[in-house]
Short mmCIF file of C-alpha atoms in Angstrom, two decimals:
data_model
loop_
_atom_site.label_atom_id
_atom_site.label_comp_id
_atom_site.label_asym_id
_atom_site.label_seq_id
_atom_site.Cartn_x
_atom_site.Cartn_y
_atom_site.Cartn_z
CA UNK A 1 8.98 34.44 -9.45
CA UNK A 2 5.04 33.82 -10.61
CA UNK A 3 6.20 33.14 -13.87
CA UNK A 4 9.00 30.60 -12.03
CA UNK A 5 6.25 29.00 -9.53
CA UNK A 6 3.69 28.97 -12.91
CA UNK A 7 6.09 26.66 -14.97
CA UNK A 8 7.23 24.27 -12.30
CA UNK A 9 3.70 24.06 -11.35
CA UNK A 10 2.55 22.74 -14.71
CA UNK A 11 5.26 20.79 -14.91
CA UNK A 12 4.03 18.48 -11.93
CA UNK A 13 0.87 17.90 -13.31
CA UNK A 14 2.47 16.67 -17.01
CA UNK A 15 4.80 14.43 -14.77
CA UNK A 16 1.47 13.10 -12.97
CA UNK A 17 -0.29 12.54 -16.02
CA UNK A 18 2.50 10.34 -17.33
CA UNK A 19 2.95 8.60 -14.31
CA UNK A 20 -1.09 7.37 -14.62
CA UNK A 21 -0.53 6.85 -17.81
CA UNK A 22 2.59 4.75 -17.87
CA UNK A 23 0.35 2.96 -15.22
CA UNK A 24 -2.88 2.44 -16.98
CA UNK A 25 -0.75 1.05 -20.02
CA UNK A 26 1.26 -1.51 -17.79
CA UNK A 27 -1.91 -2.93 -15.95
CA UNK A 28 -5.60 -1.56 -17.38
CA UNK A 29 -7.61 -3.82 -15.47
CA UNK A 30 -5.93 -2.66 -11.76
CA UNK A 31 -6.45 0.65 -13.31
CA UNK A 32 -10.28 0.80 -13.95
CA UNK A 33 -10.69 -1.46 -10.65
CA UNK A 34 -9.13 1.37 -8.70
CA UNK A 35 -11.89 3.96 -9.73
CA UNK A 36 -14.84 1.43 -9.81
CA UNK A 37 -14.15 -0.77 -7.05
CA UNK A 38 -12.92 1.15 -4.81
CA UNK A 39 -15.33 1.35 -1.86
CA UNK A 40 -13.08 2.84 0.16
CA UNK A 41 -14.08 6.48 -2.12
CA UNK A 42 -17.16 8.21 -0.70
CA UNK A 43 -20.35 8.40 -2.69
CA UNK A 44 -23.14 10.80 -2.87
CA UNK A 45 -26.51 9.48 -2.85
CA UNK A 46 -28.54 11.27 -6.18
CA UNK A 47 -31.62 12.63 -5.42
CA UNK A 48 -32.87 10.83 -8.47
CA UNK A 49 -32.23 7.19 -8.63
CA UNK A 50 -30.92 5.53 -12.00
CA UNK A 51 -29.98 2.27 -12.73
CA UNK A 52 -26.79 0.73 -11.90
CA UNK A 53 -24.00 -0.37 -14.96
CA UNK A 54 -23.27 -3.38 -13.32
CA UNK A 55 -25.65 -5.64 -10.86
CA UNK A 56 -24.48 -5.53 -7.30
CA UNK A 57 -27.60 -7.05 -5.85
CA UNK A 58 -31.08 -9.44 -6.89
CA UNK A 59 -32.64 -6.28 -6.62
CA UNK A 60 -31.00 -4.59 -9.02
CA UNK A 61 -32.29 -6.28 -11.57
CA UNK A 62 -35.60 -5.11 -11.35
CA UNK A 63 -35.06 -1.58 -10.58
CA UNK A 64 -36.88 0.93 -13.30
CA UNK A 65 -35.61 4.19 -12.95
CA UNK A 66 -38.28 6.74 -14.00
CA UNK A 67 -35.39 8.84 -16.07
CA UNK A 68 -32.17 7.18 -16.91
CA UNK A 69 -29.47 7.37 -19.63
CA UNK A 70 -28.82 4.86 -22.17
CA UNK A 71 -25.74 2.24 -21.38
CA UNK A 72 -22.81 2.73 -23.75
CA UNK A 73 -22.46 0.24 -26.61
CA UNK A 74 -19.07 -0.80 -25.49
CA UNK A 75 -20.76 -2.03 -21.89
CA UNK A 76 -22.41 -5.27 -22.21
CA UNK A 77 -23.95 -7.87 -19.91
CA UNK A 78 -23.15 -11.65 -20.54
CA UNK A 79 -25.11 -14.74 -18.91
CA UNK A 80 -23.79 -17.99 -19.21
CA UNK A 81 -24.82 -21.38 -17.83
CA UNK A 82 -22.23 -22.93 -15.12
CA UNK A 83 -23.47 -26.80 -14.84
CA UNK A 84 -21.16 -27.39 -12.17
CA UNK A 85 -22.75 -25.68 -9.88
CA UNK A 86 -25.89 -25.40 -11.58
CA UNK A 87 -26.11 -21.49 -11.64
CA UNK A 88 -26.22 -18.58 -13.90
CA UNK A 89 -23.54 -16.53 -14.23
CA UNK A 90 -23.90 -12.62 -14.44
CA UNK A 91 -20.71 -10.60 -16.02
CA UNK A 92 -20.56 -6.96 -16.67
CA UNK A 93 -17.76 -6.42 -19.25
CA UNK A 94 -15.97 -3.58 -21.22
CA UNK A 95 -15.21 -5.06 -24.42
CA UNK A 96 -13.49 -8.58 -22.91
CA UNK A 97 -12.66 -6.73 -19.74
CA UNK A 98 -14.14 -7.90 -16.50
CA UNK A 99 -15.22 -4.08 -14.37
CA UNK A 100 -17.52 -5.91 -11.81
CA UNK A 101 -17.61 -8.93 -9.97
CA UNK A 102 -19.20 -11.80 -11.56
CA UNK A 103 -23.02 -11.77 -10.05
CA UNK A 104 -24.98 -15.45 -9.60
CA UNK A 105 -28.26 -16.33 -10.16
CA UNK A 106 -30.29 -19.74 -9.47
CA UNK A 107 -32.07 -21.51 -12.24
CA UNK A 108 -35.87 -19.75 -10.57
CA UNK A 109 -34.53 -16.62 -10.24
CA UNK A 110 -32.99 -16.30 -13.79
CA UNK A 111 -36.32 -17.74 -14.68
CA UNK A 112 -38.26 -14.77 -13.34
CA UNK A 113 -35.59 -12.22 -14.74
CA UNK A 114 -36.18 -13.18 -18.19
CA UNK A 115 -39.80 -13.55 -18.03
CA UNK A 116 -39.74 -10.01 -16.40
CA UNK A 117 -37.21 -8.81 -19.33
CA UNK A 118 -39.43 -10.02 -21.88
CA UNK A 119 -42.23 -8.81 -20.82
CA UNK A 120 -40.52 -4.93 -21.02
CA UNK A 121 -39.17 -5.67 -24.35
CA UNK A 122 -42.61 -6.60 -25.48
CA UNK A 123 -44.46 -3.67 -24.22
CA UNK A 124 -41.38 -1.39 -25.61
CA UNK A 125 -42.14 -2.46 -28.86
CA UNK A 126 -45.57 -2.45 -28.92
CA UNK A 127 -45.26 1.64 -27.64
CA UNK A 128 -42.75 2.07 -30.58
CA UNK A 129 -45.44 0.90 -33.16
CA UNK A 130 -48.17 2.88 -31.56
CA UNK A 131 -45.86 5.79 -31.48
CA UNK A 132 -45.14 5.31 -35.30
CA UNK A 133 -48.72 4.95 -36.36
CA UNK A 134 -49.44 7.94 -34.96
CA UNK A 135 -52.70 6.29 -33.17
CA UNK A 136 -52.14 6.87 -29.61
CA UNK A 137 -50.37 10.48 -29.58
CA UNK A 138 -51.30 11.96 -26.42
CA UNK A 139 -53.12 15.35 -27.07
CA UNK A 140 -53.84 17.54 -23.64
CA UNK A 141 -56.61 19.31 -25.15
CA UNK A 142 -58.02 16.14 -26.65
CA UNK A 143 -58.11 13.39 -24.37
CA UNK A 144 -59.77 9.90 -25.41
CA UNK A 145 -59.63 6.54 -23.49
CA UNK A 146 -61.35 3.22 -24.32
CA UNK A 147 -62.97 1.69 -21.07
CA UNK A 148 -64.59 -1.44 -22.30
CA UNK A 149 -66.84 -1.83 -18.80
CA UNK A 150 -68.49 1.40 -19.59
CA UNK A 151 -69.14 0.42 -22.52
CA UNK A 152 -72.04 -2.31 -21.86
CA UNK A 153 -73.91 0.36 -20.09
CA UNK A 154 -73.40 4.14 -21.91
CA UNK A 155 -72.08 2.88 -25.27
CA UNK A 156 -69.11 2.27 -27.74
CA UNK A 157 -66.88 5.55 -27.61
CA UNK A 158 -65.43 5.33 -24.33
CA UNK A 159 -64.02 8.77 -22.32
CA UNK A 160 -63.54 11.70 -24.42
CA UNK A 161 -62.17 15.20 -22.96
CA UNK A 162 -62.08 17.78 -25.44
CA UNK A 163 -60.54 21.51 -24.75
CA UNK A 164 -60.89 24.87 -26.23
CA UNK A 165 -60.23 28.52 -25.95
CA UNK A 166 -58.51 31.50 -25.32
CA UNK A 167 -57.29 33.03 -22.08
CA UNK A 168 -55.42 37.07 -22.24
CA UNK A 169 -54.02 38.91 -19.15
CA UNK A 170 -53.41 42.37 -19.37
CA UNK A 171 -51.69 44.05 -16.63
CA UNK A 172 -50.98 47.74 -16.95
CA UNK A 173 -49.53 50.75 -14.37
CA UNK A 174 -51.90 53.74 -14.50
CA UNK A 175 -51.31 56.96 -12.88
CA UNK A 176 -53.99 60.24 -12.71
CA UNK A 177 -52.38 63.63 -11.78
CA UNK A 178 -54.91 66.23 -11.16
CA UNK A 179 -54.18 69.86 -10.72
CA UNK A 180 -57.25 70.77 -8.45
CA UNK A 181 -56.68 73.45 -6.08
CA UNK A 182 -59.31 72.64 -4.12
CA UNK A 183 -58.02 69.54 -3.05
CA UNK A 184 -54.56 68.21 -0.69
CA UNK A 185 -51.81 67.91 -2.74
CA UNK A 186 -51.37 64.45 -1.51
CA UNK A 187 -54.69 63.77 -2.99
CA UNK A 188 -53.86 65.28 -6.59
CA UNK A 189 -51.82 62.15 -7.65
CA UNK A 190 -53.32 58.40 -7.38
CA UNK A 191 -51.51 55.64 -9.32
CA UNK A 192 -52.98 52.23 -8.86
CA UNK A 193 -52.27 48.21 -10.95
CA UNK A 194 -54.80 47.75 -13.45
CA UNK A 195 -55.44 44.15 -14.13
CA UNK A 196 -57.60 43.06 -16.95
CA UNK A 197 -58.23 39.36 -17.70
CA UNK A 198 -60.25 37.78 -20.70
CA UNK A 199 -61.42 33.77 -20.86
CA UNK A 200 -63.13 32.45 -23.21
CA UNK A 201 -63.41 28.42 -22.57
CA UNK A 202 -64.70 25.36 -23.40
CA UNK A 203 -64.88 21.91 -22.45
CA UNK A 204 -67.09 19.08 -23.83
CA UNK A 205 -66.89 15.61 -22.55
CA UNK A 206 -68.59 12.40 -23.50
CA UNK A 207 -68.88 8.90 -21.85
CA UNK A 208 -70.12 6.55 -24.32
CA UNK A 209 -72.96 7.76 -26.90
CA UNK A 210 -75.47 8.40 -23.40
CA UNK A 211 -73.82 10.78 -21.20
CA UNK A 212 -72.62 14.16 -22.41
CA UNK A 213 -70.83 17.39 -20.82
CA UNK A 214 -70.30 20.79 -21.52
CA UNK A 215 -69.17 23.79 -20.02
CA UNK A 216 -68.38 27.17 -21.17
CA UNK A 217 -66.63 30.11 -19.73
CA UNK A 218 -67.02 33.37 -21.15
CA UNK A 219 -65.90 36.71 -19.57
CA UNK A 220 -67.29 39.01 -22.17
CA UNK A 221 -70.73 37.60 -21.75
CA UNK A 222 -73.41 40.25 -21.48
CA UNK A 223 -75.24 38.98 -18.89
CA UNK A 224 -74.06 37.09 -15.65
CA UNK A 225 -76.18 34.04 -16.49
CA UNK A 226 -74.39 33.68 -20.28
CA UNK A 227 -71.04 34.24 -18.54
CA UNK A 228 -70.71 30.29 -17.40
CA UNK A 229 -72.96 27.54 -18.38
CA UNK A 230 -72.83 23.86 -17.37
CA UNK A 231 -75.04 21.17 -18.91
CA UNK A 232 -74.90 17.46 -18.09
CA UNK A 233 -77.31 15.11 -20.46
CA UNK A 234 -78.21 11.18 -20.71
CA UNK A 235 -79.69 10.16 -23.53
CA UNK A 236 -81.81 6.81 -23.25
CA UNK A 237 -82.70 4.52 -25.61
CA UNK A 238 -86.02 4.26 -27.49
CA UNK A 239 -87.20 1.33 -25.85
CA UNK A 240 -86.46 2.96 -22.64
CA UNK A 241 -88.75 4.77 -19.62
CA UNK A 242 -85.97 7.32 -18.98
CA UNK A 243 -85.34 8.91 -22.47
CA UNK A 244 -83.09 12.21 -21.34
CA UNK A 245 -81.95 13.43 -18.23
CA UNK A 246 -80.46 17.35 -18.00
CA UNK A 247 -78.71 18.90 -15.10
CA UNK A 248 -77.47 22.87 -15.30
CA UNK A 249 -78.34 25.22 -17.29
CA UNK A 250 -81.79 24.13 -19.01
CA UNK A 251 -84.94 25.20 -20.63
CA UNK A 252 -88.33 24.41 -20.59
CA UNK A 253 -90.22 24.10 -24.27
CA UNK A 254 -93.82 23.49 -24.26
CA UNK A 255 -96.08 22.33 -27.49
CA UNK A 256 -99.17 24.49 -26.05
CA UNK A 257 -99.93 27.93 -25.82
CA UNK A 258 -101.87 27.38 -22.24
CA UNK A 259 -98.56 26.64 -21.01
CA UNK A 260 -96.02 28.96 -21.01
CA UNK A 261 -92.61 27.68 -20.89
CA UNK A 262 -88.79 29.07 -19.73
CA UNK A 263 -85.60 29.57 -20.63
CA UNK A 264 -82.08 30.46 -18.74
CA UNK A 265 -82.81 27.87 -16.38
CA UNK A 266 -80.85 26.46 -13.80
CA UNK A 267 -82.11 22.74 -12.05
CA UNK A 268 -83.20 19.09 -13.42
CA UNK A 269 -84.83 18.26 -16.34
CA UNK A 270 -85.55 14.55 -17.16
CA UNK A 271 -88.07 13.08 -19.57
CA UNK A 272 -90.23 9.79 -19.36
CA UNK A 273 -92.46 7.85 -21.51
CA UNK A 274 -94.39 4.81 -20.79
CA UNK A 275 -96.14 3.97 -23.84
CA UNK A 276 -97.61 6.56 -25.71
CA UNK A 277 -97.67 8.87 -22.99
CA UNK A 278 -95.01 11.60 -22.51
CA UNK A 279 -93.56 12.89 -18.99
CA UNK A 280 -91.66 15.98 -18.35
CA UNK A 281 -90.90 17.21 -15.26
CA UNK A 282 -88.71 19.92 -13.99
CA UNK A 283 -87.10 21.27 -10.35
CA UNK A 284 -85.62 24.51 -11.85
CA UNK A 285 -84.63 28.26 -10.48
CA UNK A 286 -85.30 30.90 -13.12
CA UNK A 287 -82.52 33.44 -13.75
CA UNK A 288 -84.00 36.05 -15.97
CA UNK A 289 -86.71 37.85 -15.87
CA UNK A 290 -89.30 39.06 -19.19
CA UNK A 291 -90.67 42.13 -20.04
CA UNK A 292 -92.87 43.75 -22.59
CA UNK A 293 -92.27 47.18 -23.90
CA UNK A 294 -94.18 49.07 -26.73
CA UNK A 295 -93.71 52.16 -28.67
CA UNK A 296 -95.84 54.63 -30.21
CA UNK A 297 -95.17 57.75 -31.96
CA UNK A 298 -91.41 57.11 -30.96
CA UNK A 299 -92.22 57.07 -27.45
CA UNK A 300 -92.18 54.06 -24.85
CA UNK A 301 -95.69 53.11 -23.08
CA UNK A 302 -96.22 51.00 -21.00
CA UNK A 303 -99.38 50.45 -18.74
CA UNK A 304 -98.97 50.14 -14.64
CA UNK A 305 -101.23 50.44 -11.75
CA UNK A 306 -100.82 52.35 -8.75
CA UNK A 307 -102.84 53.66 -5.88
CA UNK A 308 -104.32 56.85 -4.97
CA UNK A 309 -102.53 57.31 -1.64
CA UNK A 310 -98.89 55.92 -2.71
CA UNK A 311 -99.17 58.80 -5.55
CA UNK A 312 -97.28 61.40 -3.65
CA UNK A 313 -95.82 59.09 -1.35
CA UNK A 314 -92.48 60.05 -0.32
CA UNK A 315 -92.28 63.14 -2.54
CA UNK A 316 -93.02 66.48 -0.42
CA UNK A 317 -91.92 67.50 2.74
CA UNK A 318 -92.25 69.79 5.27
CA UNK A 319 -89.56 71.81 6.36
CA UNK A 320 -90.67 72.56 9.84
CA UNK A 321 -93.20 72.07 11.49
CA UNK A 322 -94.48 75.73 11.08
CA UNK A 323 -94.97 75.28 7.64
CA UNK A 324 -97.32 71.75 8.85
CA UNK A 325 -99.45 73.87 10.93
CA UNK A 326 -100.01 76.80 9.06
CA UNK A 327 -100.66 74.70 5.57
CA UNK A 328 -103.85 75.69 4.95
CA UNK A 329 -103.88 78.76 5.57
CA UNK A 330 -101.10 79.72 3.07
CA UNK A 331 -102.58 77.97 0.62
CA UNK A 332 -106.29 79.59 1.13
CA UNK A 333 -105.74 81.96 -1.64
CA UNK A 334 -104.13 79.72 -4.64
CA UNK A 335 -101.76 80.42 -6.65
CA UNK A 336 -100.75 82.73 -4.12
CA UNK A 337 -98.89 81.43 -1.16
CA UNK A 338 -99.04 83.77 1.65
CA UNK A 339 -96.80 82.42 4.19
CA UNK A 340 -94.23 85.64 3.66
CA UNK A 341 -91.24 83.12 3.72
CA UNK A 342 -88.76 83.12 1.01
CA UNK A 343 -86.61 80.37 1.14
CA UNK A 344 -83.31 80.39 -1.68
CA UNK A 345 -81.28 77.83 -0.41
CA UNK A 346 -81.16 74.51 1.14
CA UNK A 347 -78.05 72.00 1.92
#
């Protein structure tokens, strides 16, 4: 019987295929009407818009779909002048087929949809040569734009963003067993996520040939204050009072002796000059700190100063206060300490 119900039931759907196909040979044009005129068949918006095959209304001839397919070759879109009634005429076809109903435009709106066509076709081309030459290639990690306003005040160049580095994640599962009687056994066992991350970044940005960035990012550093430093500079002209401005990370370099100057600093740094004299000021926190050390006979000295009565500070105690009151008299007869207590452990 399944094999029965299997054979007649394929045999209805060969008898409906010939049936629309007898029918689409007879009359084509009711045929393809059926499936694209039909508005009687329910449609599903699409969550992402594209344009339509055929114009329906004035404005879709100005939608721009952010993502859409090419049209097929053999659909094509004919306008042709209708004096009568002084009108353009809008036809979708298939080859010499008709699939949509002829659309109208006036001579001022057909005017402003082909300036608005030739302006895309322009602008297409134009990104197709760029995009041959190579010239424009858009590069994440090396970003470059030419802003001809900030030019007439930091400088030919325009915006440069450039990006470097390396970033590593380790994650690992770590578990320590530890046969220890004296502990719970609950407590013998400990297995914990061990994360272990490694930057190393850098960023250096330009505006012009005046302004300058840079930052770096480094998690291997040595010291907290090498592990991220960020340094903003202008560079003035010659002619110019200001000649440098620096914001971040800094230092302080002095021509004298007198004057002692920093480094690992963190504030603002600018320089002046009016004439021949030279102005340097600086609003700074220091984050280091220097120290001499010296060496002799492969030891470390070092000289200090410290008070008679902060000698001992916070070294001895007494116990109790019988060993406070009776002091001096156990120690009357040095070395020998007479107090007749023995004591062999504390805790």
């Amino acid at each position: 019987m399944k094999k029965k119900f299997f054979s007649l039931y394929f045999l209805l759907i060969l008898s409906g295929i010939n049936s629309y196909s007898a029918f689409a040979a007879s009359r084509p044009a009711d045929f393809i009407s059926s499936f694209i005129l039909d508005d009687s068949i329910p449609r599903t918006p699409s969550r992402f818009p594209v344009s339509k095959t055929s114009v329906e209304t004035y404005e879709d001839l100005y939608q721009l779909p952010p993502a859409d397919l090419k049209t097929p070759e053999n659909v094509h879109t004919d306008i042709e002048y209708d004096p009568q009634t002084n009108c353009y005429v809008m036809r979708t076809k298939v080859g010499d087929m008709n699939v949509s109903t002829p659309f109208m435009l006036t001579a001022n709106e057909y005017q402003d949809y082909s300036l608005q066509k030739s302006m895309q076709e322009y602008y297409r081309e134009k990104n197709a040569e760029n995009f041959a030459k190579g010239d424009t290639e858009f590069d994440f990690l090396d970003m470059q734009f030419n802003v001809q306003a900030l030019d007439k005040v930091f400088g030919p160049g325009g915006v440069r963003l450039k990006t470097s580095g390396s970033m590593s994640l380790t994650l690992s599962f770590v578990t320590n067993k530890v046969d220890n009687p004296a502990l719970m056994k609950s407590a013998r066992k400990s297995s914990y996520f061990n994360f272990d991350e490694k930057i190393q970044a850098a960023i250096q940005a330009s505006v012009g040939t005046k302004v300058n960035f840079s930052m770096t990012y480094n998690t291997d550093a040595s010291f907290d204050f090498d592990a991220q430093k960020m340094t903003l500079t202008y560079d003035g002209d010659e002619d110019q009072i200001i000649q440098s401005i620096e914001g971040g990370n800094i230092s302080m370099t002095t021509g004298s002796s007198l004057i002692r100057g920093g480094t690992s600093l963190f504030g603002l740094k600018t320089t002046l000059q009016f004439g021949k004299l030279t102005v340097t000021g600086l609003v700074s926190q220091q984050e280091t700190d220097s120290k001499t050390v010296s060496s002799k006979g492969g030891s470390q000295t070092s000289e200090f100063e410290i008070s008679i009565d902060s000698y001992d500070q916070n070294r001895h105690f007494f116990l109790s206060h019988y060993f406070r009151d009776n002091y001096d008299q156990f120690i009357a007869r040095l070395p020998y300490i007479t107090s007749g207590v023995t004591i062999n452990r504390i805790e």
